[in-house]
Amino acid sequence: MKRVLVTGAGGFVGARIMAQLGGRLELVAAPAGALRTAGEREVERLVKTAAPDAILHTAAISDTGYCQQHPEESFRANVLVPVWLARAARRAGAKLAAFSSDQVYAGLEGPGPFDETTPLRPANVYGRHKREAELRVLEELDTAVLLRATWMYDLPGGGLPIRGNLPLNLRAAAAEGTKLAFSTQDVRGVTWVRQAVENLPAALDWPGGVYNFGSENSRDMYATALEFCRLLGLDPPPVEAADWARCLAMDGGRARRLGAAFDDTAAGFARCLAALGPQ
């Protein structure tokens, strides 16, 4: 059984890795907060002590607004720490799979979907730092796998940590009698996090490089929100149409050819509701 060090094991993605994959991988959780203040030497010591066959790096600062306001913190968490892990993984002979983001595509004009060869010019600090991390990690460790994840969601359950996401935001707006604005010119995938986690064991065996990783979506976000509302039984839907433009739509063909299995965005949410119930 492959021994895997998981960073961010108490977080939104990491906790689900620990809950879902324990029977298939020997999981070792990095101590809570271990990477928050660690330097490169401490990161190398962490990896050496864990002696993993592979590292799943999920820890990050992923709030785009916070990263925009605190670029130095974002650079440390989203660039330096992955680079240090790549160096430590190379010295330990371990595979590294780390999460990147669809935000690397921010700033591109549509229509999309974009594949991994698309020239990039990320429009926000978070996207720029994720792109820099991709490049620098692969310079250190050409076998590393960088997973460009979409916006992810889950419903409460199993004592797992939860955070604001599309279905929860829609439910909250309906309960409060308010409306959320979604653009008819904004296209991106939205992924059930538990389906992303199910694809991680296979990703640990992929060749080094960058992969779009998550549910694809041909609908704009206004139409997507309306479909989520229909599936949630929210009538009238607590959404209104806006018209600002963005395209983060990804072509997942590269990962799919290696066995990744994702429903499209709407089908993924229907699967989530079928598995977890209407709550």
Coordinates of C-alpha atoms in Angstrom, one line a residue:
M1 CA 0.0 0.0 0.0
K2 CA 1.4 3.4 -1.0
R3 CA 2.4 5.6 2.0
V4 CA 1.1 9.2 1.4
L5 CA 1.8 12.3 3.4
V6 CA -1.2 14.7 3.3
T7 CA -0.8 18.4 4.0
G8 CA -3.8 20.3 5.0
A9 CA -5.3 17.1 6.4
G10 CA -7.8 19.0 8.5
G11 CA -9.0 21.3 5.7
F12 CA -11.8 21.1 3.3
V13 CA -10.1 18.8 0.8
G14 CA -7.6 17.2 3.1
A15 CA -10.2 16.0 5.6
R16 CA -12.1 14.2 2.8
I17 CA -8.9 12.6 1.6
M18 CA -8.4 11.2 5.1
A19 CA -12.0 10.0 5.3
Q20 CA -12.3 8.5 1.8
L21 CA -9.0 7.1 0.9
G22 CA -7.8 5.4 4.1
G23 CA -8.6 1.9 2.8
R24 CA -6.6 2.4 -0.4
L25 CA -3.6 4.4 0.8
E26 CA -1.6 4.5 4.0
L27 CA -2.3 8.1 4.9
V28 CA 0.0 10.2 7.1
A29 CA -1.5 13.5 8.2
A30 CA 1.0 16.4 8.4
P31 CA 0.5 18.0 11.9
A32 CA -2.1 20.7 11.9
G33 CA -0.6 24.1 11.1
A34 CA 2.8 22.5 10.4
L35 CA 3.3 24.5 7.2
R36 CA 1.9 27.8 8.4
T37 CA 5.2 29.1 9.8
A38 CA 7.7 26.4 8.7
G39 CA 10.8 27.2 6.7
E40 CA 12.4 25.0 4.1
R41 CA 14.4 23.1 6.7
E42 CA 11.3 22.2 8.7
V43 CA 9.5 21.2 5.5
E44 CA 12.3 18.8 4.6
R45 CA 12.4 17.4 8.2
L46 CA 8.6 16.8 8.0
V47 CA 9.0 14.8 4.7
K48 CA 12.0 12.9 5.9
T49 CA 10.2 11.9 9.2
A50 CA 7.1 10.8 7.3
A51 CA 9.1 8.8 4.8
P52 CA 6.3 8.8 2.2
D53 CA 6.1 7.2 -1.2
A54 CA 4.0 10.2 -2.3
I55 CA 2.8 13.6 -1.0
L56 CA -0.7 15.1 -1.6
H57 CA -0.3 18.8 -1.0
T58 CA -3.7 20.4 -0.3
A59 CA -2.7 23.2 2.1
A60 CA -2.9 26.7 0.6
I61 CA -4.4 30.1 1.0
S62 CA -7.2 29.9 -1.5
D63 CA -9.3 33.0 -0.8
T64 CA -8.6 35.1 -3.9
G65 CA -9.7 38.3 -2.2
Y66 CA -7.4 37.6 0.8
C67 CA -4.5 36.8 -1.5
Q68 CA -5.0 40.1 -3.4
Q69 CA -4.8 42.0 -0.1
H70 CA -2.0 40.0 1.4
P71 CA 0.3 39.1 -1.5
E72 CA 3.3 38.3 0.7
E73 CA 1.4 35.7 2.7
S74 CA 0.0 34.3 -0.6
F75 CA 3.5 34.0 -2.1
R76 CA 4.8 32.1 0.9
A77 CA 1.9 29.7 1.2
N78 CA 1.1 29.2 -2.5
V79 CA 4.6 29.4 -4.1
L80 CA 7.4 28.8 -1.6
V81 CA 5.8 26.0 0.4
P82 CA 5.1 23.9 -2.8
V83 CA 8.6 24.6 -4.0
W84 CA 10.1 23.4 -0.7
L85 CA 7.9 20.3 -0.8
A86 CA 9.1 19.6 -4.3
R87 CA 12.7 19.8 -3.2
A88 CA 12.1 17.6 -0.2
A89 CA 10.1 15.1 -2.3
R90 CA 13.0 14.9 -4.8
R91 CA 15.5 14.2 -2.0
A92 CA 13.2 11.6 -0.5
G93 CA 12.4 9.9 -3.8
A94 CA 8.7 10.6 -3.4
K95 CA 6.0 11.5 -5.9
L96 CA 4.3 14.9 -5.4
A97 CA 0.8 15.8 -6.4
A98 CA -0.2 19.4 -5.5
F99 CA -3.4 21.4 -6.1
S100 CA -3.3 24.4 -8.5
S101 CA -6.4 26.3 -9.6
D102 CA -8.6 27.2 -12.5
Q103 CA -7.7 30.8 -11.5
V104 CA -4.6 30.6 -13.7
Y105 CA -7.0 31.1 -16.6
A106 CA -8.4 34.3 -15.1
G107 CA -7.9 37.2 -17.5
L108 CA -8.2 35.2 -20.7
E109 CA -11.0 36.0 -23.1
G110 CA -13.5 33.2 -24.0
P111 CA -15.0 31.2 -25.3
G112 CA -12.9 28.3 -23.9
P113 CA -12.7 25.6 -22.7
F114 CA -8.9 26.0 -22.2
D115 CA -6.5 23.2 -22.2
E116 CA -3.2 23.0 -20.4
T117 CA -1.2 24.4 -23.4
T118 CA -3.1 27.7 -23.4
P119 CA -0.8 30.7 -22.9
L120 CA -1.6 32.3 -19.6
R121 CA -1.7 35.8 -18.1
P122 CA -3.5 35.4 -14.7
A123 CA -5.4 38.5 -13.7
N124 CA -5.2 38.1 -9.9
V125 CA -2.5 37.5 -7.3
Y126 CA -3.8 34.0 -6.4
G127 CA -3.8 32.9 -10.1
R128 CA -0.3 34.4 -10.7
H129 CA 1.1 32.6 -7.6
K130 CA -0.5 29.3 -8.6
R131 CA 1.0 29.6 -12.0
E132 CA 4.4 30.5 -10.6
A133 CA 4.2 27.5 -8.3
E134 CA 3.4 25.2 -11.2
L135 CA 6.5 26.3 -13.1
R136 CA 8.9 26.3 -10.2
V137 CA 7.7 23.0 -8.8
L138 CA 8.2 21.3 -12.2
E139 CA 11.7 22.8 -12.4
E140 CA 12.5 21.2 -9.1
L141 CA 10.7 17.9 -9.7
D142 CA 9.7 17.0 -13.2
T143 CA 7.6 14.1 -12.0
A144 CA 5.3 16.3 -10.0
V145 CA 1.6 16.4 -10.8
L146 CA -0.1 19.8 -10.6
L147 CA -3.9 19.7 -10.5
R148 CA -5.8 22.8 -11.7
A149 CA -8.9 22.4 -9.6
T150 CA -12.2 24.2 -10.2
W151 CA -14.4 25.8 -7.5
M152 CA -15.4 22.8 -5.3
Y153 CA -18.4 22.2 -3.0
D154 CA -19.9 19.7 -0.6
L155 CA -22.9 19.4 1.6
P156 CA -22.6 19.0 5.4
G157 CA -22.1 15.5 6.7
G158 CA -19.8 13.0 8.4
G159 CA -18.4 15.6 10.8
L160 CA -16.2 16.9 7.9
P161 CA -15.3 20.6 7.7
I162 CA -17.5 22.7 5.5
R163 CA -17.2 26.2 4.0
G164 CA -19.3 28.5 1.9
N165 CA -19.8 27.1 -1.6
L166 CA -22.4 27.2 -4.4
P167 CA -25.2 25.0 -3.0
L168 CA -24.8 26.3 0.5
N169 CA -24.7 29.9 -0.7
L170 CA -27.9 29.3 -2.7
R171 CA -29.7 27.7 0.3
A172 CA -28.6 30.6 2.6
A173 CA -29.9 33.2 0.1
A174 CA -33.2 31.4 -0.2
A175 CA -33.6 31.3 3.6
E176 CA -32.7 35.0 4.0
G177 CA -35.0 36.1 1.1
T178 CA -32.1 37.6 -0.8
K179 CA -30.7 37.1 -4.3
L180 CA -27.3 36.2 -5.5
A181 CA -26.0 37.6 -8.8
F182 CA -24.5 35.3 -11.4
S183 CA -23.3 36.3 -14.8
T184 CA -24.6 35.0 -18.1
Q185 CA -21.0 35.7 -19.4
D186 CA -19.2 33.7 -16.7
V187 CA -18.3 30.1 -17.5
R188 CA -16.5 27.7 -15.2
G189 CA -16.7 24.2 -13.9
V190 CA -17.9 23.5 -10.4
T191 CA -16.9 20.2 -8.8
W192 CA -18.2 18.0 -6.0
V193 CA -15.1 17.7 -3.8
R194 CA -15.7 14.0 -3.0
Q195 CA -15.5 13.2 -6.7
A196 CA -12.2 15.0 -7.0
V197 CA -10.8 13.0 -4.0
E198 CA -11.9 9.8 -5.7
N199 CA -9.6 10.6 -8.6
L200 CA -6.5 11.4 -6.5
P201 CA -5.1 7.8 -6.2
A202 CA -4.9 7.5 -10.0
A203 CA -3.4 11.0 -10.3
L204 CA -0.5 9.9 -8.1
D205 CA 0.6 7.6 -11.0
W206 CA 0.3 10.2 -13.8
P207 CA 3.3 11.5 -15.6
G208 CA 4.7 14.8 -14.3
G209 CA 3.0 17.9 -15.6
V210 CA -0.1 20.1 -15.3
Y211 CA -3.6 18.7 -15.5
N212 CA -7.1 20.4 -15.6
F213 CA -8.9 18.5 -12.8
G214 CA -12.6 18.7 -12.2
S215 CA -16.0 18.9 -13.7
E216 CA -16.5 20.5 -17.0
N217 CA -19.4 22.9 -17.7
S218 CA -20.9 24.2 -20.9
R219 CA -23.5 26.4 -19.1
D220 CA -22.8 29.9 -17.9
M221 CA -22.9 30.5 -14.2
Y222 CA -26.4 32.0 -14.2
A223 CA -27.8 28.9 -15.9
T224 CA -25.7 26.7 -13.6
A225 CA -27.1 28.4 -10.5
L226 CA -30.6 28.0 -11.8
E227 CA -30.0 24.3 -12.4
F228 CA -28.6 23.9 -8.9
C229 CA -31.7 25.7 -7.5
R230 CA -33.9 23.3 -9.5
L231 CA -32.1 20.3 -8.0
L232 CA -32.3 21.8 -4.5
G233 CA -36.0 22.5 -4.9
L234 CA -35.5 26.3 -4.4
D235 CA -38.5 27.9 -6.0
P236 CA -38.4 30.8 -6.7
P237 CA -34.7 30.6 -7.3
P238 CA -32.7 33.2 -5.2
V239 CA -30.6 34.3 -8.2
E240 CA -30.5 37.2 -10.6
A241 CA -28.7 37.6 -13.9
A242 CA -25.6 39.8 -14.3
D243 CA -23.4 40.4 -17.4
W244 CA -19.8 40.7 -16.4
A245 CA -17.4 38.5 -18.4
R246 CA -15.1 35.7 -17.3
C247 CA -14.1 32.4 -18.6
L248 CA -12.4 29.7 -16.5
A249 CA -13.8 26.8 -18.4
M250 CA -11.3 24.0 -18.6
D251 CA -10.9 21.1 -21.1
G252 CA -10.3 18.0 -19.0
G253 CA -9.3 15.8 -21.8
R254 CA -5.7 15.2 -20.7
A255 CA -6.7 13.8 -17.3
R256 CA -9.7 11.9 -18.8
R257 CA -7.3 10.1 -21.2
L258 CA -5.4 8.9 -18.1
G259 CA -8.6 7.6 -16.4
A260 CA -10.0 10.6 -14.5
A261 CA -13.7 10.3 -14.2
F262 CA -15.7 13.4 -13.5
D263 CA -19.4 14.1 -14.2
D264 CA -20.2 17.4 -15.8
T265 CA -21.1 20.1 -13.3
A266 CA -24.9 19.6 -13.2
A267 CA -24.7 15.8 -13.2
G268 CA -22.1 15.9 -10.5
F269 CA -24.4 17.9 -8.2
A270 CA -27.2 15.5 -9.0
R271 CA -24.9 12.6 -7.9
C272 CA -24.0 14.6 -4.7
L273 CA -27.6 15.0 -3.8
A274 CA -28.4 11.3 -4.5
A275 CA -25.5 10.2 -2.3
L276 CA -26.0 12.6 0.6
G277 CA -29.8 13.2 0.5
P278 CA -31.7 16.5 0.3
Q279 CA -30.8 17.3 4.0

